[in-house]
Amino acid sequence: MCSFRCCMCNYFPSYEFELSFSISELCMGSLSYPSSFTQKICAESKQSQKTSNHIFDLRSSLSSVKAIPRNIGELRSSDKGVMAPEGKSEPKLVFGEAGYVLEDVPHFVDYIPSLPTYPNPLQDNPAYSVVKQYFVNEGDTVAQKIVVHKSSPRGTHFRRAGPRQRVYFESDEVHACIVTCGGLCPGLNTVIREIVCGLSHMYGVTKILGIEGGYKGFYARNTIPLTPKSVNDVHKRGGTILGTSRGGHNTSKIVDSIQDRGINQVYIIGGDGTQKGASVIFEEIRRRGLKVAVVGIPKTIDNDIAVIDKSFGFDTAVEEAQRAINAAHVEAESIENGIGVVKLMGRYSGFIAMHATLASRDVDCCLIPESPFYLEGKGGLFDFVEKRLKENGHMVLVVAEGAGQENIAESMRSMDLEDASGNKLLLDVGLWLSQKIKDHFSSKKKKMTINLKYIDPTYMIRAVPSNASDNVYCTLLAHSAIHGAMAGYTGFTVGPVNGRHAYIPFYRVTETQNKVVISDRMWARLLSSTNQPSFLCQNDLDGGAEKDLTASESEYLEGENCNGHYVQSASDDGVKSIQGEN
Ligand SMILES: Nc1ncnc2c1ncn2[C@@H]1O[C@H](COP(=O)(O)OP(=O)(O)OP(=O)(O)O)[C@@H](O)[C@H]1O
Ligand SMILES: O=P(O)(O)OC[C@H]1O[C@](O)(CO)[C@@H](O)[C@@H]1O
Ligand SMILES: [Mg+2]
């Protein structure tokens, strides 16, 4: 016998359901396929003249599932979770009323039946026991889209992050590890610190290992024991105390190492590549049937991770960029026809450059990868530089490192090199642009004296410690990650969606990258603040036909998004769903 509560309306049947289905149906099909188990339950509720269309969340009643007198030993190997034919687990979708969809994250019970649960030790923690309703309701979900119309479907939701009433680990059973991968980012040490302190102070965990040097550290480097004492002031330092790397993701060696060391919670901090790696590790762990939670904490200075509002360290980087822009401005305005050029990070997206420009107000022109630009001719960059110099006597130009890569490749031999993770190595747009501007103004035709200073603070803006607001954000991320792992969730990335922390399945944050949408209001704000040309209609300005946009150019023009970025939805119709707020 087992009882359920509807996760939409809290409907709680006054009778208990006879469990006429097998435990494998329960563990496999129910949450993923509403057409199977959920409908079965709804049919039961109809029979008893109760309201229909309830969505029953089995998690809330899994402790009672344990008590079902069916033998777990009956499980066949095919019962170990919902696996797609190629061995990859399928998305867990729960459908509700009015177009509600929950894109749920995996849970141990999906592939390990009959796990015991324990009361959450937080209920006895003096710091938390005073908090009214500290535990989140099992059915709480976070909407991906918050700007809606009367008739809009309710749309995609993610499971709300936070502590649960019951946990799937006893404190002394937990053996956690933390690894940092990819490039540096302000706040890495804060996240490490808060995972260690959170596990220790909230859940009484004592065994926490740091994996040195990124993914390859699992099988090729030493580990460091981490304690609240050893990480006490690491948040004051930039970088990562664990070290990081690119490349070296050997799934079976990594999972062997996890298994051999008896690790059962893996916290993986990194960008899109890292989250892809974490997803593969999760799949292998699930295939082996291990009770190991794999949790991703999204990190990237570029702020291009899909679904989440913002990545940690981004604010710090934008703030640090102000120092370089200020220096460029001081240099430029102190000399006749002074031009300050500042290169900022942003491999495929221009968020840092866009925000740093908007924050500064000293910038005359911002160039980003999403907005192609041209140098010569009417409406081109040279024209604009000359105009600004004539108007103001100086100018500041901010360029994201990924901008204008096609222009550079056209004028010099591109070598198409990649780093160890397969990311394209960029040509130095700052140097190239500075040289082009110098050449243009010193040409016989122009003969205009300019004084150009090129500042390249790219690594400086990501090597600093995180600022106060990023520190708070890192704490929330770490805590949400811990609560999720303790509650038995796995295979997820944690992050804020419209301000609420949520558990997001790996595939949603890795299937696409956020980009600045140049037809959006945020980019329009930048254009109106700098009063720079949009560089979109060279042919128009030259009196020719409208410029044919390439596929990638038109992608950046699609949709309206007030935060200036798009997220491609996983919906079948392929329509881009826009997240953001005014
Ligand atoms: N598709 C993938 N499958 C498995 N592992 C991957 C994949 N892509 C990247 N990785 C691994 O993830 C780690 C980090 O990847 P990458 O160097 O691309 O940085 P990132 O996490 O994207 O961070 P950032 O680019 O913001 O610095 C590397 O060790 C790399 O081998
Ligand atoms: O650390 P590396 O390998 O030099 O890579 C630099 C890249 O990493 C990032 O900081 C994050 O992806 C990018 O902005 C930059 O292009
Ligand atoms: Mg990356």
XYZ file of C-alpha atoms and ligand atoms in Angstrom:
630
model
C 0.000 0.000 0.000
C 1.231 3.469 -0.734
C -0.073 7.005 -0.505
C 0.565 9.931 -2.831
C 0.063 13.662 -2.876
C -0.545 15.643 -6.048
C 2.429 17.921 -6.639
C 0.260 20.514 -8.409
C -2.497 21.081 -5.890
C -1.510 19.016 -2.889
C -4.521 16.736 -3.375
C -4.128 13.841 -1.023
C -6.444 10.902 -1.646
C -8.287 9.866 1.439
C -7.597 6.221 0.671
C -4.448 4.372 -0.133
C -3.743 2.872 -3.540
C -3.324 -0.801 -3.920
C 0.036 -1.182 -5.611
C -0.938 -3.474 -8.429
C 2.064 -2.528 -10.566
C 5.600 -3.742 -10.141
C 8.331 -1.811 -8.449
C 10.178 -1.588 -11.741
C 7.233 0.300 -13.240
C 7.314 2.523 -10.252
C 10.998 3.280 -10.401
C 11.322 3.476 -14.141
C 8.307 4.781 -15.910
C 6.344 6.893 -13.561
C 8.114 10.195 -13.423
C 9.378 10.128 -16.936
C 6.279 9.092 -18.749
C 3.060 10.585 -17.608
C 1.276 8.334 -20.038
C 2.159 5.283 -18.015
C 2.176 5.519 -14.304
C 0.805 8.985 -13.713
C -2.253 8.221 -15.777
C -2.716 5.023 -13.918
C -2.858 6.933 -10.695
C -5.209 9.491 -12.216
C -7.468 6.727 -13.415
C -7.536 5.397 -9.877
C -8.469 8.783 -8.550
C -11.268 9.120 -11.113
C -12.641 5.776 -10.113
C -12.963 6.983 -6.590
C -14.877 10.070 -7.805
C -11.993 12.343 -6.841
C -10.707 15.178 -8.989
C -8.823 13.958 -12.008
C -5.638 15.284 -13.652
C -3.453 15.199 -10.612
C 0.280 14.877 -11.037
C 1.670 12.651 -8.334
C 5.229 13.093 -7.307
C 6.534 9.773 -6.203
C 9.529 11.217 -4.406
C 7.361 12.376 -1.544
C 6.222 8.849 -0.961
C 9.318 6.892 -1.788
C 9.958 6.051 1.795
C 6.694 4.169 1.773
C 7.646 2.512 -1.502
C 10.298 0.734 0.490
C 7.596 -0.978 2.425
C 5.991 -2.571 -0.608
C 6.125 -6.295 -0.161
C 7.631 -6.849 -3.583
C 11.063 -8.253 -3.700
C 13.674 -5.838 -5.014
C 15.657 -8.890 -6.013
C 13.076 -9.416 -8.730
C 14.456 -6.451 -10.607
C 15.924 -7.281 -13.960
C 18.944 -5.436 -15.286
C 16.644 -3.560 -17.649
C 14.932 -2.122 -14.614
C 17.912 0.014 -13.748
C 16.460 3.321 -14.791
C 15.015 4.804 -17.919
C 17.658 4.338 -20.528
C 17.535 5.375 -24.143
C 18.573 2.722 -26.664
C 22.124 4.102 -26.920
C 22.511 3.835 -23.137
C 21.888 7.503 -22.371
C 19.139 8.257 -19.902
C 16.112 10.012 -21.328
C 14.773 13.375 -20.195
C 12.347 13.086 -17.295
C 9.297 15.040 -18.284
C 6.197 15.452 -16.179
C 3.204 17.081 -17.823
C 0.565 19.008 -15.931
C -2.409 21.186 -16.567
C -2.445 24.142 -18.958
C 0.767 23.241 -20.734
C 2.824 22.768 -17.569
C 5.994 20.744 -18.130
C 8.502 19.770 -15.464
C 11.933 18.947 -16.872
C 12.989 16.946 -13.901
C 16.442 15.779 -12.860
C 17.485 12.188 -12.201
C 17.243 10.696 -8.738
C 18.813 7.613 -7.157
C 15.418 5.941 -7.008
C 15.292 6.013 -10.809
C 17.886 3.276 -10.891
C 18.489 2.036 -7.345
C 15.383 0.682 -5.695
C 14.763 0.387 -1.997
C 17.172 2.975 -0.700
C 16.660 3.961 2.926
C 16.005 7.599 3.732
C 16.758 9.552 6.891
C 15.374 12.672 8.511
C 17.291 15.740 7.369
C 19.752 16.657 10.162
C 19.001 20.320 9.446
C 15.767 19.945 11.375
C 17.841 19.760 14.566
C 20.284 22.466 13.543
C 19.729 25.517 15.768
C 20.503 27.859 12.852
C 17.763 26.424 10.698
C 15.165 25.146 13.121
C 13.912 28.702 13.637
C 13.280 29.169 9.925
C 9.614 28.861 9.134
C 9.133 26.249 6.438
C 12.818 25.726 5.865
C 12.324 22.638 3.735
C 11.037 23.107 0.226
C 7.855 21.349 -0.782
C 8.472 18.352 -2.967
C 6.214 19.716 -5.657
C 7.812 23.176 -5.846
C 9.082 24.035 -9.296
C 10.539 27.132 -10.920
C 9.122 28.543 -14.160
C 11.588 29.126 -16.960
C 9.471 31.795 -18.560
C 7.961 34.452 -16.349
C 6.672 36.941 -18.870
C 3.416 35.349 -19.953
C 0.115 36.199 -21.515
C -3.416 35.313 -20.488
C -3.473 32.363 -22.838
C 0.166 31.301 -22.641
C 0.816 27.686 -21.747
C 2.483 27.400 -18.333
C 5.610 26.108 -20.048
C 8.826 24.580 -18.814
C 9.635 24.303 -15.131
C 12.598 23.005 -13.170
C 12.682 21.391 -9.762
C 13.193 23.983 -7.054
C 16.517 23.693 -5.230
C 16.737 23.483 -1.464
C 16.743 21.143 1.499
C 14.286 18.264 1.673
C 12.642 16.706 4.716
C 14.354 13.411 4.072
C 17.847 12.693 2.833
C 19.423 9.671 1.164
C 22.741 9.766 3.025
C 23.676 9.451 6.650
C 26.283 12.032 7.628
C 29.091 9.577 8.266
C 28.323 7.721 5.054
C 29.059 10.717 2.826
C 32.393 10.797 1.041
C 32.390 13.902 -1.135
C 34.861 15.248 -3.646
C 35.225 18.586 -5.421
C 36.908 19.277 -8.745
C 37.375 22.495 -10.745
C 37.811 22.367 -14.542
C 38.263 24.784 -17.459
C 39.430 28.402 -17.220
C 39.648 30.455 -14.058
C 36.780 32.515 -12.763
C 36.378 34.719 -9.673
C 34.551 32.798 -6.957
C 35.920 29.293 -7.560
C 37.511 29.241 -4.120
C 34.344 30.583 -2.521
C 32.290 27.750 -4.016
C 34.879 25.217 -2.815
C 34.846 26.780 0.652
C 31.077 26.828 0.893
C 30.696 23.219 -0.253
C 33.158 22.118 2.415
C 31.668 24.294 5.157
C 28.082 23.585 4.088
C 28.553 19.811 4.051
C 30.309 19.973 7.360
C 28.163 22.476 9.254
C 24.751 21.615 7.838
C 25.068 17.869 7.346
C 27.910 16.836 9.657
C 30.004 15.456 6.791
C 33.687 14.890 7.588
C 35.088 13.167 4.491
C 35.673 15.687 1.694
C 38.410 15.398 -0.905
C 39.729 17.994 -3.312
C 40.703 16.560 -6.707
C 43.763 18.362 -8.007
C 44.104 19.696 -11.537
C 40.683 19.190 -13.129
C 39.250 15.988 -14.597
C 42.612 14.364 -15.196
C 43.312 14.772 -11.472
C 40.913 11.890 -10.773
C 43.377 9.435 -12.223
C 46.682 11.283 -12.558
C 47.084 13.532 -9.536
C 46.882 13.559 -5.772
C 43.876 14.437 -3.690
C 43.742 16.969 -0.861
C 41.627 16.441 2.244
C 39.418 19.494 2.726
C 38.136 20.699 6.081
C 36.391 23.908 7.161
C 39.667 24.914 8.759
C 41.797 24.317 5.671
C 39.453 26.310 3.425
C 38.630 29.019 5.934
C 40.040 32.021 4.061
C 40.441 30.708 0.531
C 37.604 32.910 -0.712
C 39.960 35.863 -0.380
C 42.194 34.465 -3.096
C 41.711 34.364 -6.852
C 42.086 31.164 -8.881
C 41.324 27.730 -7.503
C 43.150 26.082 -4.636
C 42.571 22.763 -6.393
C 44.107 23.749 -9.714
C 42.345 23.226 -13.026
C 42.966 21.944 -16.534
C 41.489 21.506 -19.979
C 41.238 18.145 -21.740
C 41.951 14.813 -20.074
C 38.361 13.677 -19.650
C 38.666 9.905 -19.559
C 35.260 8.756 -18.376
C 36.053 5.206 -17.340
C 39.253 6.170 -15.535
C 37.393 8.949 -13.708
C 34.511 6.699 -12.660
C 36.933 3.913 -11.684
C 38.690 6.408 -9.443
C 35.385 7.542 -7.914
C 34.392 3.929 -7.299
C 37.798 2.848 -5.946
C 37.955 5.745 -3.510
C 34.409 5.113 -2.291
C 33.315 8.619 -3.249
C 29.530 9.050 -3.265
C 29.061 12.794 -3.907
C 30.922 14.473 -6.771
C 30.796 18.274 -7.025
C 32.044 19.444 -10.414
C 32.644 23.158 -10.925
C 33.127 24.302 -14.507
C 31.765 25.728 -17.735
C 29.825 24.180 -20.587
C 32.588 21.700 -21.439
C 32.838 20.651 -17.813
C 29.066 20.143 -17.581
C 29.210 17.929 -20.684
C 31.950 15.950 -18.981
C 29.867 15.734 -15.790
C 26.923 14.445 -17.779
C 29.004 11.622 -19.241
C 30.326 10.748 -15.760
C 26.755 10.650 -14.460
C 25.668 8.314 -17.273
C 28.520 5.933 -16.523
C 27.785 6.002 -12.796
C 24.169 5.266 -13.489
C 25.115 2.473 -15.873
C 27.188 0.917 -13.101
C 24.269 1.363 -10.683
C 26.327 3.338 -8.147
C 24.816 5.463 -5.417
C 26.938 8.462 -6.341
C 25.448 11.943 -6.755
C 26.958 13.926 -9.639
C 26.335 17.641 -9.261
C 27.467 20.405 -11.609
C 28.064 23.957 -10.463
C 28.129 26.197 -13.520
C 31.186 28.398 -13.878
C 32.202 30.644 -16.690
C 33.486 34.144 -16.834
C 31.804 34.497 -20.249
C 28.298 34.129 -18.735
C 27.228 31.992 -21.679
C 25.715 29.019 -19.837
C 22.163 28.363 -20.973
C 19.053 28.498 -18.763
C 20.629 30.071 -15.655
C 20.287 33.787 -15.020
C 23.965 34.534 -14.630
C 27.146 32.670 -13.812
C 29.194 33.437 -10.714
C 32.237 35.651 -11.134
C 30.615 37.576 -13.959
C 29.828 40.625 -11.816
C 33.352 40.629 -10.426
C 34.815 40.437 -13.928
C 32.661 43.332 -15.141
C 33.713 45.363 -12.118
C 37.391 44.570 -12.630
C 37.078 45.498 -16.309
C 36.135 49.012 -15.189
C 39.693 49.531 -14.002
C 41.095 48.809 -17.445
C 38.456 50.969 -19.135
C 39.166 53.828 -16.724
C 42.890 53.567 -17.464
C 42.194 53.574 -21.201
C 39.990 56.622 -20.789
C 42.561 58.512 -18.707
C 45.267 57.753 -21.257
C 43.058 58.678 -24.215
C 41.734 61.963 -22.877
C 45.196 63.156 -21.817
C 46.603 63.298 -25.308
C 45.537 64.689 -28.655
C 43.499 62.217 -30.678
C 43.973 59.638 -27.972
C 42.407 56.230 -28.568
C 42.184 53.628 -25.809
C 41.537 50.051 -26.910
C 40.585 47.495 -24.249
C 40.238 43.775 -24.987
C 37.972 41.812 -22.662
C 37.173 38.107 -22.433
C 34.281 36.534 -24.264
C 35.137 33.719 -26.613
C 31.749 33.241 -28.264
C 29.646 35.816 -26.431
C 30.043 39.487 -25.650
C 28.358 39.696 -22.244
C 31.412 40.987 -20.368
C 32.145 43.625 -23.023
C 28.479 44.665 -23.214
C 28.001 44.980 -19.449
C 31.390 46.603 -18.866
C 30.555 49.168 -21.555
C 27.118 49.899 -20.149
C 28.543 50.236 -16.649
C 31.386 52.558 -17.652
C 29.800 55.233 -19.862
C 33.318 56.201 -20.986
C 33.204 53.744 -23.865
C 32.526 55.062 -27.361
C 32.275 51.751 -29.129
C 31.839 48.114 -28.085
C 32.538 45.227 -30.454
C 31.273 41.712 -29.670
C 31.330 38.339 -31.475
C 27.569 38.403 -32.081
C 27.655 41.687 -33.979
C 29.774 41.589 -37.120
C 31.501 44.860 -37.938
C 33.463 46.284 -40.828
C 36.267 48.793 -40.924
C 36.245 50.634 -44.236
C 33.576 52.704 -45.951
C 30.507 54.594 -44.911
C 29.167 53.483 -41.537
C 32.348 51.510 -40.862
C 34.517 51.621 -37.759
C 37.192 53.952 -39.202
C 34.530 56.492 -40.131
C 33.138 56.380 -36.637
C 36.553 56.688 -34.941
C 37.344 59.754 -37.032
C 33.976 61.321 -36.202
C 34.448 60.756 -32.460
C 37.984 62.119 -32.496
C 36.764 65.232 -34.266
C 33.886 65.637 -31.779
C 35.651 64.773 -28.503
C 39.370 64.655 -29.201
C 39.593 61.118 -27.828
C 37.747 57.810 -27.735
C 37.613 54.432 -25.956
C 36.940 51.178 -27.747
C 36.086 47.913 -25.981
C 36.444 44.708 -27.930
C 35.486 41.202 -26.818
C 38.207 38.696 -27.671
C 35.881 36.648 -29.905
C 34.795 39.663 -31.997
C 35.826 40.083 -35.596
C 37.502 36.688 -35.878
C 36.341 36.364 -39.508
C 37.812 39.783 -40.324
C 41.174 38.764 -38.886
C 41.113 35.388 -40.599
C 40.500 37.200 -43.895
C 43.543 39.383 -43.479
C 45.956 36.821 -42.067
C 46.396 33.098 -42.413
C 44.123 31.426 -39.896
C 45.567 28.314 -38.327
C 42.402 26.897 -36.772
C 44.169 25.745 -33.636
C 42.306 24.231 -30.685
C 43.055 23.921 -26.979
C 43.161 20.570 -25.148
C 39.373 20.637 -24.683
C 38.692 21.328 -28.355
C 37.909 25.041 -27.952
C 39.004 27.184 -30.862
C 42.091 29.258 -30.113
C 41.391 32.851 -30.996
C 43.464 35.329 -32.947
C 44.273 38.513 -31.019
C 41.587 40.931 -32.131
C 42.932 43.711 -29.888
C 46.372 43.779 -31.462
C 44.939 43.360 -34.950
C 42.417 46.164 -34.507
C 44.973 48.524 -32.961
C 47.313 47.962 -35.891
C 44.522 48.433 -38.444
C 43.464 51.735 -36.843
C 47.065 52.962 -36.740
C 47.631 51.964 -40.382
C 44.435 53.655 -41.486
C 45.131 57.022 -39.854
C 48.788 57.105 -40.813
C 48.032 56.305 -44.445
C 48.963 58.888 -47.052
C 45.295 59.563 -47.713
C 44.454 60.369 -44.086
C 47.681 61.557 -42.507
C 46.005 62.090 -39.161
C 48.114 61.754 -36.004
C 46.526 59.497 -33.463
C 47.836 58.169 -30.132
C 46.580 54.675 -29.528
C 47.080 52.753 -26.291
C 46.127 49.102 -26.230
C 45.254 47.574 -22.846
C 44.833 43.800 -22.555
C 43.502 42.952 -19.072
C 41.890 39.676 -20.197
C 43.427 37.350 -17.607
C 43.439 40.021 -14.902
C 39.653 40.230 -14.805
C 39.252 36.527 -14.121
C 42.186 35.996 -11.757
C 40.862 38.285 -9.020
C 38.932 37.092 -5.961
C 35.168 37.402 -6.197
C 33.429 40.534 -4.976
C 30.856 40.658 -2.188
C 27.769 39.920 -4.271
C 29.475 37.048 -6.108
C 30.534 35.631 -2.740
C 26.910 35.533 -1.603
C 25.874 34.008 -4.913
C 28.600 31.326 -4.629
C 27.321 30.430 -1.166
C 23.790 29.916 -2.462
C 25.037 27.775 -5.354
C 27.104 25.599 -3.033
C 24.241 25.153 -0.583
C 21.728 24.333 -3.292
C 24.144 21.772 -4.713
C 24.640 20.118 -1.316
C 20.913 19.975 -0.535
C 20.254 18.352 -3.922
C 22.925 15.691 -3.492
C 21.837 14.910 0.067
C 18.242 14.543 -1.144
C 19.333 11.895 -3.658
C 19.137 14.009 -6.792
C 21.920 13.515 -9.295
C 22.871 14.384 -12.859
C 21.993 18.042 -12.499
C 23.418 21.525 -12.643
C 22.319 24.006 -10.053
C 21.587 27.648 -10.778
C 19.124 30.507 -10.515
C 16.280 30.649 -13.018
C 14.443 33.934 -12.795
C 15.969 34.495 -9.385
C 15.021 31.116 -7.885
C 17.605 28.372 -7.530
C 16.678 25.237 -9.423
C 18.010 21.808 -10.384
C 18.460 21.687 -14.134
C 19.174 18.489 -16.077
C 22.652 18.499 -17.617
C 21.375 18.316 -21.186
C 19.551 21.636 -20.801
C 22.688 23.579 -19.926
C 24.927 21.898 -22.469
C 22.742 21.752 -25.582
C 23.299 25.406 -26.369
C 25.209 28.492 -25.233
C 23.796 31.881 -24.383
C 24.650 34.714 -26.749
C 23.894 38.391 -26.804
C 20.873 38.931 -29.026
C 21.638 42.048 -31.002
C 18.024 42.770 -31.860
C 17.186 42.771 -28.201
C 16.616 45.741 -25.928
C 19.812 45.276 -23.967
C 21.981 45.680 -27.058
C 19.780 48.579 -28.147
C 20.472 50.199 -24.763
C 24.176 49.821 -25.412
C 23.914 51.283 -28.906
C 21.987 54.257 -27.600
C 24.426 54.721 -24.719
C 27.550 54.696 -26.905
C 25.810 56.066 -29.975
C 27.937 53.765 -32.088
C 26.901 52.410 -35.477
C 25.172 49.017 -35.492
C 27.348 47.905 -38.460
C 24.421 45.896 -39.738
C 23.590 47.554 -43.030
C 26.739 48.356 -44.941
C 25.054 47.723 -48.273
C 22.076 49.845 -47.304
C 24.316 52.720 -46.413
C 26.327 52.248 -49.574
C 23.077 52.311 -51.521
C 23.162 48.587 -52.277
C 20.721 45.820 -51.521
C 20.107 44.679 -47.975
C 22.963 42.650 -46.654
C 22.377 38.892 -46.725
C 22.841 37.676 -43.211
C 24.619 34.414 -42.568
C 22.783 31.770 -40.551
C 24.688 32.695 -37.411
C 24.110 36.412 -37.908
C 20.369 35.954 -38.195
C 20.412 33.746 -35.100
C 21.610 36.688 -33.027
C 18.837 38.805 -34.474
C 16.051 36.474 -33.525
C 13.697 36.987 -30.688
C 13.265 39.590 -28.054
C 14.921 39.283 -24.730
C 15.342 42.058 -22.289
C 18.369 40.505 -20.627
C 20.063 40.459 -23.959
C 20.421 36.712 -24.337
C 18.487 33.859 -25.799
C 18.040 30.307 -24.782
C 17.085 27.811 -27.396
C 14.318 25.697 -25.998
C 14.357 21.935 -26.112
C 10.796 21.977 -27.351
C 9.983 19.864 -30.358
C 8.991 22.746 -32.564
C 12.465 24.219 -32.199
C 11.082 27.652 -31.399
C 13.482 29.699 -29.317
C 12.159 30.439 -25.894
C 13.284 33.655 -24.406
C 14.151 34.175 -20.812
C 14.595 37.487 -19.191
C 12.797 40.361 -17.631
C 12.367 43.980 -18.364
N 31.927 16.977 -24.760
C 32.686 16.695 -23.689
N 32.631 15.467 -23.132
C 33.391 15.171 -22.048
N 34.233 16.034 -21.459
C 34.334 17.264 -21.976
C 33.578 17.654 -23.115
N 33.877 18.938 -23.412
C 34.796 19.328 -22.500
N 35.067 18.327 -21.634
C 36.020 18.369 -20.525
O 35.623 19.380 -19.611
C 36.759 20.056 -19.106
C 36.594 21.546 -19.242
O 36.206 21.898 -20.584
P 36.633 23.293 -21.236
O 38.120 23.379 -21.263
O 35.922 23.420 -22.519
O 36.189 24.377 -20.178
P 34.745 24.801 -19.704
O 34.261 23.897 -18.654
O 33.862 24.982 -20.884
O 35.088 26.174 -18.987
P 35.413 27.577 -19.690
O 35.365 27.395 -21.161
O 34.372 28.506 -19.166
O 36.744 27.948 -19.202
C 37.972 19.518 -19.839
O 38.696 18.668 -18.974
C 37.385 18.765 -21.016
O 38.143 17.616 -21.358
O 42.404 29.816 -20.017
P 42.622 29.770 -21.465
O 42.822 28.367 -21.927
O 43.638 30.712 -21.948
O 41.253 30.185 -22.152
C 40.759 31.451 -22.206
C 39.286 31.380 -22.434
O 38.637 30.977 -21.258
C 37.585 31.862 -20.951
O 38.032 32.713 -19.943
C 36.375 31.109 -20.456
O 35.852 30.300 -21.429
C 37.333 32.639 -22.236
O 36.807 33.911 -22.032
C 38.693 32.659 -22.834
O 38.609 32.738 -24.236
Mg 33.597 26.491 -22.358
